[in-house]
Amino acid sequence: RKEVEQDPGPFNVPEGATVAFNCTYSNSASQSFFWYRQDCRKEPKLLMSVYSSGNEDGRFTAQLNRASQYISLLIRDSKLSDSATYLCVVNLRNAGNMLTFGGGTRLMVKP
Amino acid sequence: GAGVSQTPSNKVTEKGKYVELRCDPISGHTALYWYRQSLGQGPEFLIYFQGTGAADDSGLPNDRFFAVRPEGSVSTLKIQRTERGDSAVYLCASSRGLAFPDTQYFGPGTRLTVL
């Protein structure tokens, strides 16, 4: 079983739609959580950190459920420019600062 | 300011050859990481440096892989006797090395192809 699991997609949605991605992680000792965005043939870039209280950044909302070991990302009013792969990432306190990535969920926003 | 840079951007080599991949971290970042990303997968951790020393090399797949960071800045990932399965994008990241957690910034990667 992978440490961080995501539905690979692709999710094909029209512009303006709301789309949600989910992710589960296996290690209950995980301490911090992130969503990274990766465009085709580019490096991953931090989209947002994820906190237990939930957090919002513009059209993006991230939620963490520690009891269920579940992380979500909601994108409202999708734009063509949101098309990318979204990587769910966790960090273990006792593993230095190495990041453990899910396989990514691909989003395609269509006009 | 300048981000993480990696050279070369692409490297094609033959099976059995030796390759070196270079990473220049963001100036002042004490922590440096190497990851490997195969097609359709997320990046996988290889090794982590804090300053000059390898704080965690548990992700290196075997003893053909080695990395150094002699002056605590530039790092080189070295792969001996390359195999076709080594083909991937090798990503470097750096961070300030502050107390956990600490945002990592990625370079554009080196795409290695082993023929």
XYZ file of C-alpha atoms in Angstrom:
226
model
C 0.000 0.000 0.000
C 1.308 3.460 -0.904
C 1.899 5.887 1.948
C -0.111 8.624 0.224
C -2.912 7.622 -2.130
C -4.755 9.755 -4.646
C -7.175 9.105 -7.485
C -5.023 9.722 -10.595
C -7.977 11.076 -12.608
C -8.104 12.754 -15.016
C -10.892 14.969 -13.805
C -12.379 16.732 -16.833
C -14.492 19.712 -15.802
C -15.930 22.777 -17.575
C -14.774 26.274 -16.701
C -16.597 27.612 -13.673
C -17.177 24.193 -12.128
C -16.325 23.215 -8.574
C -14.070 20.186 -8.235
C -12.793 18.292 -5.199
C -9.783 16.014 -4.807
C -9.192 13.618 -1.969
C -6.123 11.968 -0.556
C -5.483 9.423 2.198
C -2.244 8.806 4.066
C -1.212 5.709 5.966
C 1.185 6.972 8.626
C -0.673 8.376 11.603
C 2.573 10.039 12.760
C 2.452 12.458 9.801
C 2.806 15.980 11.101
C 2.294 18.402 8.239
C 0.356 18.338 5.023
C 0.447 20.188 1.735
C -0.970 20.415 -1.739
C 1.548 21.010 -4.514
C 0.710 21.835 -8.102
C 2.731 20.468 -11.002
C 2.343 21.618 -14.588
C 3.337 19.318 -17.438
C 7.127 18.874 -17.565
C 7.628 21.422 -14.790
C 8.667 21.200 -11.153
C 6.170 20.906 -8.273
C 5.210 24.198 -6.643
C 3.600 24.652 -3.249
C -0.085 25.505 -3.620
C -1.026 25.577 0.049
C -0.409 24.028 3.421
C -3.260 22.120 5.044
C -4.290 22.687 8.656
C -6.651 20.782 10.918
C -8.898 23.825 11.164
C -9.139 23.983 7.377
C -7.809 26.856 5.350
C -8.806 28.855 2.332
C -6.800 30.784 -0.244
C -9.021 32.508 -2.782
C -10.828 29.825 -4.789
C -8.936 27.011 -3.052
C -9.967 25.346 0.209
C -8.011 22.592 1.945
C -9.250 20.356 4.741
C -7.523 17.814 6.977
C -9.192 15.044 8.952
C -6.529 13.495 11.202
C -8.882 10.856 12.614
C -9.627 9.509 9.141
C -6.146 10.358 7.763
C -7.811 12.169 4.914
C -6.950 15.413 3.103
C -9.061 17.274 0.584
C -8.709 20.146 -1.860
C -11.690 22.055 -3.237
C -11.371 24.359 -6.235
C -14.257 26.704 -6.916
C -14.972 28.534 -10.189
C -12.372 26.517 -12.110
C -10.208 28.380 -14.617
C -8.480 26.999 -17.701
C -5.203 27.846 -15.947
C -6.053 25.451 -13.103
C -5.337 22.535 -15.458
C -2.419 20.705 -13.856
C -1.562 17.746 -11.642
C -2.257 18.238 -7.951
C 0.056 16.386 -5.584
C -0.943 15.531 -2.023
C 2.095 15.666 0.263
C 2.795 14.698 3.871
C 5.808 15.226 6.102
C 6.855 13.018 9.017
C 8.433 14.769 11.992
C 10.814 11.928 12.606
C 11.982 11.729 8.990
C 13.961 14.919 8.823
C 12.092 17.170 6.510
C 11.587 14.786 3.605
C 8.280 14.998 1.782
C 6.186 11.972 0.851
C 4.154 12.568 -2.297
C 1.032 10.947 -3.619
C 0.921 9.999 -7.268
C -1.029 13.113 -8.170
C -4.485 13.863 -9.531
C -4.704 15.298 -13.002
C -7.205 18.101 -13.624
C -8.266 19.247 -17.079
C -10.484 22.330 -17.213
C -12.263 22.705 -20.556
C -13.739 25.878 -22.093
C 15.728 36.229 -6.489
C 17.196 33.210 -8.222
C 15.508 29.918 -7.606
C 16.960 26.420 -7.471
C 18.845 25.609 -10.647
C 19.801 22.205 -12.011
C 22.151 21.178 -14.774
C 21.962 19.641 -17.257
C 18.267 19.972 -18.041
C 18.445 16.799 -20.103
C 20.946 13.966 -20.077
C 20.964 10.986 -22.407
C 23.422 8.236 -21.625
C 24.034 4.609 -22.396
C 23.500 1.724 -20.034
C 26.533 1.178 -17.848
C 27.828 4.764 -18.012
C 28.464 7.151 -15.125
C 26.499 10.414 -14.778
C 26.620 13.447 -12.526
C 23.687 15.763 -11.937
C 24.205 19.173 -10.369
C 21.990 21.280 -8.122
C 22.467 24.919 -7.106
C 20.148 25.705 -4.193
C 18.653 29.071 -3.302
C 21.323 31.223 -1.686
C 21.321 30.868 2.077
C 19.293 27.658 2.146
C 20.998 25.144 4.403
C 18.797 22.154 3.590
C 18.933 20.402 0.220
C 16.951 17.416 -1.038
C 17.057 15.102 -4.015
C 13.938 13.404 -5.322
C 13.289 11.187 -8.333
C 10.077 11.281 -10.370
C 9.146 8.547 -12.797
C 6.524 9.079 -15.473
C 3.028 9.252 -14.032
C 4.254 9.080 -10.432
C 4.832 11.574 -7.666
C 8.399 12.477 -6.655
C 10.177 9.973 -4.385
C 12.687 11.045 -1.775
C 16.324 10.072 -2.303
C 18.548 12.010 0.115
C 18.528 15.061 2.385
C 21.476 17.290 3.347
C 21.641 19.662 6.254
C 24.733 21.726 5.543
C 27.497 19.484 4.244
C 26.324 16.260 5.801
C 23.750 13.771 4.550
C 21.147 13.803 7.317
C 19.047 11.077 5.692
C 20.031 8.923 2.704
C 17.405 6.246 3.249
C 15.802 6.877 -0.134
C 18.850 6.023 -2.235
C 17.823 2.838 -4.075
C 21.212 1.096 -4.015
C 24.939 1.739 -3.764
C 25.170 2.914 -7.386
C 23.697 6.194 -6.183
C 25.748 8.702 -4.217
C 25.437 12.420 -3.500
C 27.770 15.042 -2.088
C 27.556 18.614 -0.910
C 31.146 19.420 0.058
C 30.767 23.126 0.844
C 27.191 23.141 2.019
C 25.859 24.777 -1.131
C 26.039 23.045 -4.533
C 25.231 19.343 -4.551
C 26.052 16.627 -7.061
C 24.092 13.400 -7.462
C 26.255 10.658 -8.923
C 24.963 7.494 -10.542
C 27.349 4.692 -11.448
C 26.731 1.899 -13.968
C 23.436 3.401 -15.065
C 20.525 1.109 -15.837
C 17.453 1.715 -17.996
C 15.338 1.759 -14.828
C 17.229 4.853 -13.675
C 15.488 6.884 -16.379
C 13.433 9.557 -14.611
C 13.367 13.241 -13.764
C 15.730 14.006 -10.890
C 14.459 16.934 -8.838
C 16.425 18.985 -6.356
C 14.800 21.138 -3.678
C 16.149 23.476 -1.043
C 14.789 25.072 2.093
C 15.960 27.414 4.816
C 16.470 24.520 7.196
C 14.357 26.115 9.891
C 12.502 24.147 12.500
C 10.009 21.691 11.121
C 8.039 22.283 8.924
C 9.987 24.212 6.319
C 8.868 25.051 2.756
C 10.829 23.298 0.031
C 11.394 24.990 -3.333
C 12.034 22.752 -6.299
C 14.340 23.163 -9.248
C 13.240 22.383 -12.827
C 14.802 18.930 -12.703
C 17.196 16.939 -14.859
C 15.535 14.502 -17.240
C 17.787 11.434 -17.394
C 17.331 8.912 -20.173
C 19.346 5.707 -20.101
C 19.368 3.924 -23.446
